[in-house]
Coordinates of C-alpha atoms and ligand atoms in Angstrom, one line a residue:
M1 CA -0.1 -0.1 0.1
E2 CA 2.9 2.4 0.8
D3 CA 4.5 1.6 -2.4
V4 CA 1.6 2.2 -4.2
Q5 CA 1.3 5.5 -2.6
Q6 CA 5.1 6.0 -3.1
L7 CA 4.3 5.4 -6.9
Q8 CA 1.4 7.8 -7.1
E9 CA 3.7 10.5 -5.5
E10 CA 6.3 9.6 -8.2
L11 CA 4.0 9.6 -11.0
R12 CA 2.3 13.3 -9.4
R13 CA 6.1 14.6 -9.4
L14 CA 6.8 13.4 -13.0
K15 CA 3.3 14.6 -14.1
L16 CA 4.6 18.1 -12.7
V17 CA 7.8 17.7 -14.5
V18 CA 6.5 16.9 -17.8
E19 CA 4.0 19.7 -17.2
D20 CA 6.6 22.2 -16.6
L21 CA 8.8 20.9 -19.5
E22 CA 5.7 21.3 -21.6
H23 CA 5.4 24.9 -20.1
K24 CA 9.0 25.6 -20.8
K25 CA 8.9 24.2 -24.3
R26 CA 5.8 26.6 -25.1
Y27 CA 7.6 29.3 -23.5
L28 CA 10.8 28.8 -25.8
E29 CA 8.9 28.7 -29.0
E30 CA 7.3 31.9 -28.0
Q31 CA 10.9 33.3 -27.4
I32 CA 12.0 31.8 -30.6
K33 CA 8.7 33.6 -32.6
A34 CA 9.6 36.8 -30.7
A35 CA 13.3 36.6 -31.7
R36 CA 12.5 35.8 -35.4
S37 CA 10.6 38.9 -35.7
M38 CA 13.5 41.1 -34.4
S39 CA 15.2 40.2 -37.7
D40 CA 12.5 41.3 -39.7
V41 CA 14.5 44.8 -39.6
P42 CA 14.1 46.7 -42.7
A43 CA 17.0 46.3 -45.0
A44 CA 17.4 49.6 -45.6
I45 CA 18.5 51.0 -42.6
V46 CA 19.0 54.5 -43.7
S47 CA 21.3 56.6 -41.5
R48 CA 22.6 56.1 -37.9
P49 CA 19.7 57.2 -36.0
D50 CA 17.8 54.3 -37.4
L51 CA 20.3 52.1 -36.7
Q52 CA 20.2 53.3 -33.0
H53 CA 16.6 52.8 -33.2
V54 CA 16.8 49.4 -34.2
L55 CA 19.1 48.6 -31.7
S56 CA 17.5 50.0 -28.8
R57 CA 14.6 48.1 -29.4
L58 CA 16.8 45.0 -29.8
V59 CA 18.7 45.4 -26.6
K60 CA 15.2 46.1 -24.7
K61 CA 13.6 43.2 -26.4
V62 CA 16.4 41.0 -25.4
A63 CA 16.5 42.2 -21.8
M64 CA 12.6 41.4 -21.6
I65 CA 12.9 38.2 -23.0
L66 CA 15.7 36.7 -20.7
Q67 CA 14.0 39.0 -17.6
G68 CA 17.5 41.0 -17.2
E69 CA 17.9 44.6 -15.9
K70 CA 20.6 45.2 -18.2
C71 CA 21.3 44.1 -21.7
V72 CA 24.8 45.2 -23.4
I73 CA 26.2 44.7 -26.9
M74 CA 30.1 45.0 -27.0
L75 CA 31.8 45.1 -30.5
F76 CA 35.5 44.5 -31.1
D77 CA 37.5 47.1 -32.3
P78 CA 40.6 45.4 -33.8
E79 CA 42.5 48.8 -33.9
V80 CA 43.0 49.0 -30.1
G81 CA 42.1 45.4 -29.6
E82 CA 39.3 46.2 -27.3
L83 CA 35.5 45.3 -26.8
Q84 CA 33.5 48.4 -26.7
V85 CA 29.9 48.9 -26.0
L86 CA 27.8 49.8 -29.0
P87 CA 25.1 52.5 -27.8
P88 CA 22.4 52.2 -26.8
A89 CA 22.5 49.8 -24.1
M90 CA 19.5 48.7 -21.8
G91 CA 20.0 49.7 -18.2
L92 CA 23.3 51.4 -18.4
N93 CA 23.9 55.3 -18.3
E94 CA 25.8 57.3 -20.9
E95 CA 29.0 57.1 -18.4
Q96 CA 28.8 53.3 -17.8
V97 CA 28.7 53.1 -21.4
R98 CA 31.5 55.1 -22.1
A99 CA 33.6 53.6 -19.3
F100 CA 32.9 49.9 -20.1
R101 CA 35.7 48.7 -22.3
V102 CA 37.7 45.5 -21.9
K103 CA 40.6 44.1 -23.5
D104 CA 40.0 40.7 -25.6
T105 CA 42.2 39.1 -23.2
E106 CA 40.4 40.4 -19.9
G107 CA 37.5 39.3 -18.1
I108 CA 34.0 37.3 -19.0
S109 CA 33.6 39.4 -22.2
G110 CA 37.3 38.6 -23.4
H111 CA 36.8 34.9 -22.6
V112 CA 33.5 34.7 -24.4
F113 CA 34.9 36.7 -27.2
R114 CA 38.2 34.9 -27.7
T115 CA 37.0 31.5 -27.4
G116 CA 33.2 31.5 -28.4
E117 CA 32.0 30.0 -25.2
S118 CA 29.1 31.2 -23.7
V119 CA 29.1 31.9 -19.7
V120 CA 26.5 31.9 -16.9
F121 CA 27.6 33.5 -13.8
Q122 CA 25.4 33.5 -10.5
D123 CA 27.6 35.7 -8.4
A124 CA 29.6 38.3 -10.1
V125 CA 31.3 39.7 -7.0
R126 CA 32.9 36.3 -6.1
D127 CA 33.1 34.9 -9.5
P128 CA 37.0 35.0 -10.1
R129 CA 36.3 35.4 -14.2
T130 CA 35.0 38.8 -13.7
I131 CA 36.5 42.2 -13.5
K132 CA 35.6 43.5 -10.2
D133 CA 36.0 47.4 -11.1
H134 CA 33.4 46.6 -13.6
V135 CA 31.1 44.6 -11.4
A136 CA 31.0 47.4 -8.9
F137 CA 30.8 50.2 -11.3
L138 CA 28.0 48.6 -13.6
Q139 CA 26.5 47.3 -10.4
V140 CA 26.3 43.5 -12.2
R141 CA 25.0 40.9 -10.0
N142 CA 24.8 37.9 -12.3
G143 CA 24.8 37.3 -16.1
V144 CA 24.6 35.6 -19.1
T145 CA 27.0 36.2 -21.8
V146 CA 27.5 34.9 -25.4
S147 CA 29.3 35.6 -28.6
L148 CA 28.1 37.5 -31.6
T149 CA 29.1 36.2 -34.2
T150 CA 28.4 36.6 -38.0
K151 CA 27.5 33.3 -40.3
R152 CA 27.6 33.3 -44.0
K153 CA 25.6 30.3 -45.1
D154 CA 25.4 28.6 -48.5
E155 CA 22.2 27.8 -50.5
D156 CA 21.8 24.6 -48.3
E157 CA 22.1 26.9 -45.1
R158 CA 25.3 25.4 -44.4
V159 CA 27.6 27.6 -42.4
I160 CA 30.4 28.5 -44.8
E161 CA 32.1 31.4 -43.0
E162 CA 31.9 32.7 -39.2
R163 CA 33.3 36.0 -38.1
R164 CA 33.0 36.9 -34.6
I165 CA 32.3 40.5 -34.2
G166 CA 31.6 41.1 -30.3
V167 CA 29.9 39.6 -27.5
M168 CA 26.4 40.0 -26.2
H169 CA 25.6 40.3 -22.2
V170 CA 22.3 40.2 -20.0
F171 CA 23.1 41.1 -16.6
N172 CA 20.9 40.7 -13.1
K173 CA 17.8 38.6 -13.5
R174 CA 14.9 40.2 -12.3
F175 CA 13.1 38.8 -9.2
G176 CA 16.3 37.7 -7.5
Q177 CA 16.7 34.9 -9.6
D178 CA 19.6 33.5 -11.4
F179 CA 20.1 32.9 -15.0
N180 CA 20.2 29.2 -15.9
Q181 CA 21.3 27.1 -19.4
D182 CA 17.8 27.8 -20.7
D183 CA 18.6 31.9 -20.8
R184 CA 22.1 30.7 -22.2
R185 CA 20.4 28.9 -25.1
L186 CA 17.8 31.6 -25.5
L187 CA 20.5 34.4 -25.6
E188 CA 22.7 32.2 -28.2
M189 CA 19.9 32.5 -30.3
L190 CA 19.0 35.7 -30.0
A191 CA 22.5 36.8 -30.3
E192 CA 22.8 34.9 -33.7
Q193 CA 19.8 37.2 -34.8
A194 CA 21.4 40.4 -33.3
A195 CA 24.8 39.7 -35.1
A196 CA 22.9 39.5 -38.5
V197 CA 21.2 42.5 -37.7
I198 CA 24.4 44.4 -36.6
A199 CA 26.2 42.9 -39.4
N200 CA 24.1 44.0 -42.1
A201 CA 23.5 47.3 -40.5
Q202 CA 27.1 48.0 -40.6
L203 CA 27.6 46.9 -44.1
Y204 CA 24.9 49.3 -45.0
I205 CA 26.1 52.1 -43.0
K206 CA 29.6 51.6 -44.8
V207 CA 28.0 51.1 -48.4
V208 CA 26.1 54.8 -47.6
E209 CA 29.1 56.4 -46.0
E210 CA 31.3 55.2 -49.1
K211 CA 28.6 56.4 -51.5
K212 CA 28.5 59.6 -49.8
R213 CA 32.2 60.0 -49.7
L214 CA 32.3 59.4 -53.6
E215 CA 29.4 61.7 -54.1
D216 CA 31.4 64.5 -52.0
T217 CA 34.5 64.0 -53.6
L218 CA 33.1 64.0 -57.1
E219 CA 31.0 67.3 -55.9
S220 CA 34.4 68.8 -54.8
I221 CA 37.0 68.2 -57.4
H222 CA 37.7 71.2 -59.8
S223 CA 37.0 69.2 -63.1
G224 CA 33.6 68.6 -64.4
V225 CA 32.2 65.1 -64.4
L226 CA 29.1 64.0 -66.4
V227 CA 27.7 60.2 -66.3
V228 CA 25.5 59.5 -68.9
D229 CA 23.8 56.0 -69.3
R230 CA 23.0 54.0 -72.4
E231 CA 19.7 55.7 -73.0
G232 CA 21.5 59.0 -72.9
E233 CA 19.8 59.9 -69.8
V234 CA 22.3 61.9 -67.4
V235 CA 23.0 59.9 -64.1
L236 CA 25.2 62.5 -62.5
L237 CA 26.6 66.1 -62.9
N238 CA 29.0 67.3 -60.3
D239 CA 29.1 70.9 -58.9
A240 CA 31.9 71.9 -61.4
G241 CA 30.1 70.2 -64.3
R242 CA 27.0 72.1 -63.3
R243 CA 28.8 75.3 -63.7
I244 CA 30.7 74.6 -66.9
F245 CA 27.2 73.9 -68.5
A246 CA 25.3 76.7 -66.4
V247 CA 22.7 73.8 -64.9
V248 CA 20.9 74.8 -61.9
E249 CA 21.5 72.3 -59.1
G250 CA 18.9 69.2 -59.2
D251 CA 18.0 70.1 -62.6
G252 CA 19.1 67.5 -65.2
L253 CA 19.2 64.1 -63.4
G254 CA 17.1 61.5 -65.3
R255 CA 16.6 63.8 -68.3
Q256 CA 18.2 63.4 -71.8
M257 CA 21.7 64.7 -71.9
A258 CA 20.6 66.8 -75.0
E259 CA 18.2 68.5 -73.3
V260 CA 20.4 69.2 -70.3
I261 CA 23.9 70.1 -71.7
P262 CA 23.6 73.1 -73.9
D263 CA 26.5 72.2 -76.0
A264 CA 26.2 69.9 -79.4
E265 CA 29.8 69.3 -79.5
V266 CA 29.6 67.7 -75.7
V267 CA 26.4 65.7 -76.6
T268 CA 27.8 64.4 -79.8
L269 CA 31.0 63.2 -77.8
L270 CA 29.5 61.3 -75.4
A271 CA 26.9 59.7 -77.5
E272 CA 29.9 58.7 -80.1
S273 CA 31.8 57.0 -77.2
L274 CA 28.5 54.8 -76.3
R275 CA 28.0 54.0 -80.2
T276 CA 31.3 53.1 -80.9
E277 CA 32.5 51.8 -77.4
E278 CA 35.5 53.7 -77.4
E279 CA 37.1 56.0 -74.9
L280 CA 37.5 59.3 -76.6
A281 CA 39.4 62.7 -75.9
R282 CA 38.7 66.3 -77.4
E283 CA 39.0 69.5 -76.9
V284 CA 35.9 71.8 -76.7
T285 CA 35.0 74.8 -76.3
V286 CA 31.9 75.7 -74.2
A287 CA 29.7 78.7 -75.1
A288 CA 27.9 78.4 -71.9
A289 CA 31.2 78.8 -69.8
S290 CA 32.0 81.9 -72.1
D291 CA 34.2 80.3 -74.5
R292 CA 36.4 78.8 -71.9
I293 CA 38.1 75.5 -73.6
F294 CA 38.2 72.2 -71.8
Q295 CA 40.0 68.8 -72.6
A296 CA 37.0 66.4 -72.3
Q297 CA 38.1 62.9 -72.0
T298 CA 35.2 59.9 -71.8
S299 CA 35.6 56.5 -70.7
L300 CA 33.4 53.7 -70.5
M301 CA 31.7 51.7 -67.2
K302 CA 31.0 47.9 -68.1
N303 CA 28.6 45.5 -66.5
E304 CA 29.7 42.0 -66.0
D305 CA 29.4 40.9 -69.8
G306 CA 31.6 43.8 -70.8
H307 CA 28.8 45.9 -72.3
P308 CA 29.0 49.5 -71.5
T309 CA 26.5 50.6 -69.2
N310 CA 27.2 54.2 -68.8
V311 CA 29.7 56.8 -70.2
V312 CA 31.6 59.4 -67.8
A313 CA 33.4 62.2 -69.3
I314 CA 35.7 64.5 -67.4
F315 CA 36.3 67.9 -68.4
N316 CA 39.3 69.8 -67.3
D317 CA 39.5 73.8 -68.2
I318 CA 42.5 74.1 -70.1
T319 CA 41.9 77.6 -71.0
E320 CA 45.1 79.3 -68.9
I321 CA 47.3 76.3 -70.7
R322 CA 46.3 77.2 -74.2
N323 CA 46.4 81.2 -73.1
I324 CA 49.8 80.7 -71.9
E325 CA 50.8 78.8 -75.0
R326 CA 49.3 81.3 -77.3
M327 CA 51.2 84.4 -75.3
K328 CA 54.6 82.2 -75.4
T329 CA 54.5 82.0 -79.1
A330 CA 54.1 85.5 -79.6
F331 CA 56.9 86.1 -76.7
V332 CA 59.3 84.2 -78.7
S333 CA 58.2 86.2 -81.6
T334 CA 58.9 89.5 -79.6
V335 CA 62.1 88.3 -77.8
S336 CA 63.5 87.5 -81.4
H337 CA 62.5 90.8 -82.5
E338 CA 63.6 92.4 -79.5
L339 CA 67.3 90.8 -79.6
R340 CA 67.5 91.2 -83.6
T341 CA 66.8 95.4 -83.5
P342 CA 69.6 96.4 -81.0
L343 CA 72.1 93.8 -82.4
T344 CA 71.5 95.3 -85.8
S345 CA 71.9 98.8 -84.8
I346 CA 74.8 97.9 -82.8
K347 CA 76.2 96.0 -86.1
G348 CA 75.3 98.9 -88.1
F349 CA 77.1 101.6 -86.1
I350 CA 80.4 99.3 -85.5
S351 CA 80.1 98.9 -89.2
T352 CA 80.1 102.5 -89.9
L353 CA 83.1 102.9 -87.5
L354 CA 85.1 100.6 -88.8
E355 CA 84.8 101.1 -92.3
D356 CA 85.6 104.9 -91.3
R357 CA 89.4 104.9 -91.9
Q358 CA 89.7 108.5 -93.3
G359 CA 88.4 109.8 -90.1
Y360 CA 85.2 111.3 -91.7
Y361 CA 83.5 111.6 -88.6
D362 CA 84.5 113.8 -85.9
D363 CA 85.2 113.0 -82.3
E364 CA 81.5 114.3 -81.2
T365 CA 79.7 112.0 -84.0
K366 CA 81.7 108.9 -82.7
H367 CA 81.1 109.3 -79.4
E368 CA 77.4 109.8 -80.1
F369 CA 77.7 106.3 -82.1
Y370 CA 79.2 104.9 -79.1
A371 CA 76.5 106.0 -76.6
I372 CA 74.0 104.5 -79.0
I373 CA 76.1 101.4 -79.2
D374 CA 76.5 101.2 -75.5
A375 CA 72.5 101.8 -74.8
E376 CA 71.8 99.1 -77.4
C377 CA 73.9 96.9 -75.4
E378 CA 72.9 97.8 -72.1
R379 CA 69.0 96.9 -73.7
L380 CA 70.4 93.5 -74.8
H381 CA 71.9 92.9 -71.3
R382 CA 68.8 93.9 -69.2
L383 CA 66.7 91.5 -71.9
I384 CA 69.1 88.7 -71.2
Q385 CA 69.0 89.1 -67.7
D386 CA 65.2 89.4 -67.5
L387 CA 65.0 86.1 -69.8
L388 CA 67.7 84.4 -67.3
N389 CA 65.3 85.1 -64.3
I390 CA 62.3 84.0 -65.9
A391 CA 63.8 80.7 -66.8
R392 CA 65.2 80.3 -63.4
I393 CA 61.5 80.9 -61.9
E394 CA 60.2 78.9 -64.5
E395 CA 62.5 76.1 -63.4
G396 CA 61.2 76.3 -60.0
H397 CA 64.3 78.1 -58.2
V398 CA 63.8 80.6 -55.9
L399 CA 66.0 83.7 -56.8
D400 CA 68.5 83.8 -54.2
L401 CA 69.0 87.1 -52.7
H402 CA 72.3 88.8 -51.6
L403 CA 71.4 91.1 -48.7
G404 CA 73.2 94.1 -48.1
T405 CA 72.9 97.8 -47.4
V406 CA 71.2 99.5 -50.0
D407 CA 71.2 103.0 -51.2
I408 CA 68.1 103.5 -53.3
P409 CA 68.7 107.2 -54.1
E410 CA 71.8 106.4 -55.4
I411 CA 70.8 103.8 -57.6
A412 CA 67.5 105.9 -58.9
A413 CA 70.1 108.6 -59.7
R414 CA 72.3 105.8 -61.8
I415 CA 69.3 104.7 -63.8
C416 CA 67.9 108.1 -64.1
A417 CA 71.2 109.3 -65.6
A418 CA 71.4 106.6 -67.7
H419 CA 68.2 106.9 -69.2
Q420 CA 68.5 110.9 -69.7
S421 CA 71.6 110.0 -71.8
Y422 CA 69.3 108.1 -74.4
T423 CA 66.6 110.5 -74.6
S424 CA 66.0 114.4 -75.3
K425 CA 62.3 114.2 -75.1
H426 CA 61.9 113.3 -71.5
Q427 CA 62.9 114.7 -68.4
L428 CA 64.0 112.5 -65.8
A429 CA 64.3 113.6 -62.1
C430 CA 64.8 112.0 -58.7
Q431 CA 63.4 113.3 -55.4
F432 CA 64.2 111.7 -52.2
P433 CA 64.2 113.2 -48.7
A434 CA 68.0 114.0 -47.2
D435 CA 66.8 111.3 -44.2
F436 CA 65.9 108.6 -46.6
P437 CA 66.9 105.3 -45.0
D438 CA 69.3 102.9 -46.5
I439 CA 67.5 99.3 -46.5
I440 CA 68.6 95.9 -46.1
A441 CA 68.1 94.0 -49.5
D442 CA 69.7 92.8 -52.7
A443 CA 71.0 95.7 -54.7
D444 CA 71.1 94.2 -57.9
R445 CA 67.3 93.2 -57.7
V446 CA 66.4 96.5 -56.5
H447 CA 68.2 97.9 -59.3
Q448 CA 66.3 95.6 -61.6
I449 CA 63.1 96.6 -60.0
L450 CA 63.7 100.0 -60.5
E451 CA 65.3 99.8 -63.9
N452 CA 62.2 98.2 -65.4
L453 CA 59.9 100.7 -63.9
V454 CA 61.9 103.6 -65.2
S455 CA 62.2 101.9 -68.6
N456 CA 58.5 101.4 -68.9
A457 CA 58.0 104.7 -67.7
V458 CA 60.2 106.3 -70.8
K459 CA 58.9 103.5 -73.4
Y460 CA 55.1 104.0 -72.8
S461 CA 55.5 107.9 -72.9
P462 CA 56.8 107.9 -76.6
E463 CA 55.9 111.9 -77.0
G464 CA 58.2 112.5 -74.0
G465 CA 57.5 114.3 -70.8
Q466 CA 58.6 114.3 -67.1
V467 CA 59.5 111.1 -65.6
W468 CA 59.9 111.1 -61.8
V469 CA 61.3 108.9 -59.3
R470 CA 60.4 109.7 -55.6
G471 CA 60.8 108.3 -52.2
S472 CA 59.4 108.7 -48.8
A473 CA 59.7 106.3 -45.8
D474 CA 58.0 105.2 -42.5
T475 CA 59.1 103.5 -39.6
N476 CA 59.4 100.2 -41.3
S477 CA 59.5 100.6 -45.0
V478 CA 60.2 102.7 -47.7
L479 CA 58.0 104.1 -51.0
I480 CA 59.5 104.4 -54.1
E481 CA 57.1 106.1 -56.7
V482 CA 57.9 105.9 -60.6
S483 CA 55.4 108.3 -62.4
D484 CA 55.3 109.5 -66.3
Q485 CA 52.9 111.6 -68.5
G486 CA 52.5 108.6 -71.0
H487 CA 50.0 106.8 -72.7
G488 CA 48.2 105.4 -69.4
I489 CA 46.6 102.2 -68.6
P490 CA 43.0 101.5 -68.1
Q491 CA 41.9 100.6 -64.6
Q492 CA 40.9 97.0 -65.6
N493 CA 44.0 96.3 -66.7
W494 CA 46.2 97.6 -63.6
E495 CA 46.5 93.9 -62.1
R496 CA 46.8 91.8 -65.3
I497 CA 49.9 93.7 -66.6
F498 CA 51.8 92.0 -63.9
Q499 CA 51.0 88.7 -64.8
R500 CA 53.6 86.9 -66.9
F501 CA 53.4 87.3 -70.7
H502 CA 50.6 89.8 -70.5
R503 CA 51.0 93.0 -72.3
G504 CA 48.5 96.0 -72.6
D505 CA 46.1 96.3 -75.2
N506 CA 46.7 99.9 -75.5
E507 CA 46.4 100.6 -79.5
D508 CA 49.0 103.7 -78.8
D509 CA 51.5 101.1 -77.6
S510 CA 51.2 98.5 -80.2
H511 CA 54.4 99.3 -81.8
V512 CA 56.1 99.9 -78.3
P513 CA 58.4 96.6 -78.4
G514 CA 58.1 94.6 -75.4
T515 CA 58.1 90.9 -73.9
G516 CA 55.5 91.3 -71.1
I517 CA 57.7 90.0 -68.5
G518 CA 59.0 93.1 -67.0
L519 CA 56.4 93.7 -64.4
Y520 CA 56.0 90.2 -63.8
L521 CA 59.5 90.3 -62.7
V522 CA 59.2 93.6 -60.8
R523 CA 56.5 91.9 -58.8
Y524 CA 58.2 88.9 -58.4
L525 CA 61.6 90.5 -56.9
T526 CA 59.5 92.9 -55.0
E527 CA 57.5 90.2 -53.2
A528 CA 60.7 88.1 -52.6
H529 CA 62.0 91.0 -50.7
G530 CA 58.4 91.1 -48.7
G531 CA 57.6 94.0 -50.5
E532 CA 54.6 95.0 -53.0
V533 CA 54.1 96.7 -56.0
R534 CA 51.2 98.2 -57.5
V535 CA 49.7 100.9 -60.0
L536 CA 48.9 103.7 -57.8
N537 CA 47.2 105.7 -60.2
S538 CA 46.8 106.0 -64.1
E539 CA 44.8 107.6 -66.5
V540 CA 44.4 106.9 -70.0
G541 CA 46.3 110.0 -72.1
E542 CA 47.3 111.3 -69.1
G543 CA 50.1 108.9 -67.2
S544 CA 50.7 106.5 -64.7
T545 CA 52.3 106.0 -61.3
F546 CA 53.5 102.9 -59.9
V547 CA 54.7 102.4 -56.2
V548 CA 57.0 100.3 -54.5
R549 CA 56.8 99.3 -50.9
L550 CA 60.3 97.4 -49.8
P551 CA 60.7 96.7 -45.9
I552 CA 63.6 98.6 -44.4
Q553 CA 64.6 95.4 -42.6
P554 CA 63.4 92.0 -44.5
P555 CA 61.1 90.0 -42.5
D556 CA 62.1 86.7 -41.1
H557 CA 61.0 84.4 -43.8
V558 CA 63.0 86.8 -46.4
L559 CA 66.0 86.3 -44.3
R560 CA 65.8 82.6 -43.8
A561 CA 65.5 82.2 -47.6
A562 CA 68.7 84.4 -48.1
R563 CA 70.7 82.4 -45.7
Ligands
LIG1 P1 56.5 95.0 -71.7 O1 56.9 96.1 -71.4 O2 57.4 94.3 -72.2 O3 55.2 94.7 -72.5 P2 55.8 94.7 -68.9 O4 55.4 93.6 -68.2 O5 57.2 95.7 -68.4 O6 56.2 94.3 -70.6 O7 54.7 95.5 -69.1 C1 53.5 95.1 -69.3 C2 52.3 95.9 -70.1 O8 51.9 96.8 -69.1 C3 53.0 96.8 -71.3 O9 52.9 95.8 -72.2 C4 52.2 98.1 -71.0 O10 50.9 97.9 -71.7 C5 52.0 98.1 -69.5 N1 52.7 99.1 -68.9 C6 53.7 99.2 -68.0 N2 54.2 99.9 -67.6 C7 53.7 101.1 -68.3 C8 53.1 102.7 -68.1 N3 54.4 103.2 -67.5 N4 52.8 103.3 -68.8 C9 51.7 102.5 -69.6 N5 51.5 101.2 -69.5 C10 52.5 100.6 -69.0

């Protein structure tokens, strides 16, 4: 009887266990369903705030399912070799999130990450595997930790690649309970879903960021970029491209290129590249860009079968290069002319003198001839000097300065006297105050600066007149003004004439010989001294005044460069 009773009792207990197991099974099935629904995260996680939202939902759900107070995802950062919290975390404040970082060799986090084995711990304070500082700071009693592993599967759902990206913790089981092996299994399953979501989101964000970076790069480059698909629709036109073709932002995308690009030559080039499947290069002059000249280069984007899908065209502005080339050609012919004229004159006078064995010319005439030869030699010397300087600058050399004490009034007087001896139409005069200071500079270069300005003053006032060189000084610098009563310079050209090879477009000056390098050198040499030069004033038909400012003591960078 007792035995029967015992058996019945045993049966009742068994029934309870079975019931409990049934209950647990149902519970687990429900949780599996809940967990599955978590992976129904929309594939298009567009931006970081969206990811934050998804993660926040995820940690809350996991904490709820496992009945934990806290849920934290940690990702491994290979650069620092640390597991760091991927916010937001459930049940941790911002400070805790920031401070919770673990080396992959430390604590339970490190162990789980390294080995992939899950850990359930009941007494965080006493468990030898926990990091006590973290336990105290995060107020952890117990927990379950599993690894986050992404898996790549083949068509038959077989795992072909595994990558551990971090760990997932759930801390502090609610109602004073402990975590058990069921919780562990459940978390392992949830972690698998979570890892997939995180990995997808990270990948997506990477792609979005990469795309954004590419777009930013394309937008910021100076060359115009135009991408057109097989159907001739505009796929991309970057900022520079929009400026070249005068297209308003947002206008053009998805429309036929012939409607968007106002330049038939460009449209033909792209169409031809698509049709012939060849990469083409052509120089185009774009009316919409005020006739600027562009080097257009097409290239084809192909799909896996090798068929072109898009054509990309890049437009480089080569207007300046072409201008310089044009000016250089003009320059070479003017230089040849400039060299030939004094040489012809020198040769003529020397031949005349050589042939005069009978002493036909008196001493005064001979002296006049010698003076002309001297002046022409001086002109040649100046031209060659300028050409050498330009060549050195073009080669990228910084012109060396030989600094010393420079007496500007003395140099100006010498230059004026030399010019005065070649002209009777002009009156050259220097005006410097008695206390005009010496400056520290390269005397030869200062001579070149003033020589170029005075020779221009004489050259561009062919009818003659006054040429003044006036000086003044303040505490730090000296000012030298060179003025004439010549043809003058229209204001819109005041800056341009300092550019290399630029010559004025004044009709009256068309027959005045010149190379367009004088003022360029004047500016270069003045700036090399830490000074500046500009047109102070000029009126067409009235005359011009140029002003040079040079420091009395060269600034540090000039001193350093001169050493
Ligand atoms: P170049 O005299 O050999 O042409 P520069 O560089 O010295 O070259 O001068 C550039 C242009 O500036 C000249 O072609 C001329 O048109 C203008 N220019 C320079 N100095 C004067 C001046 N004093 N008066 C009028 N025009 C000037």
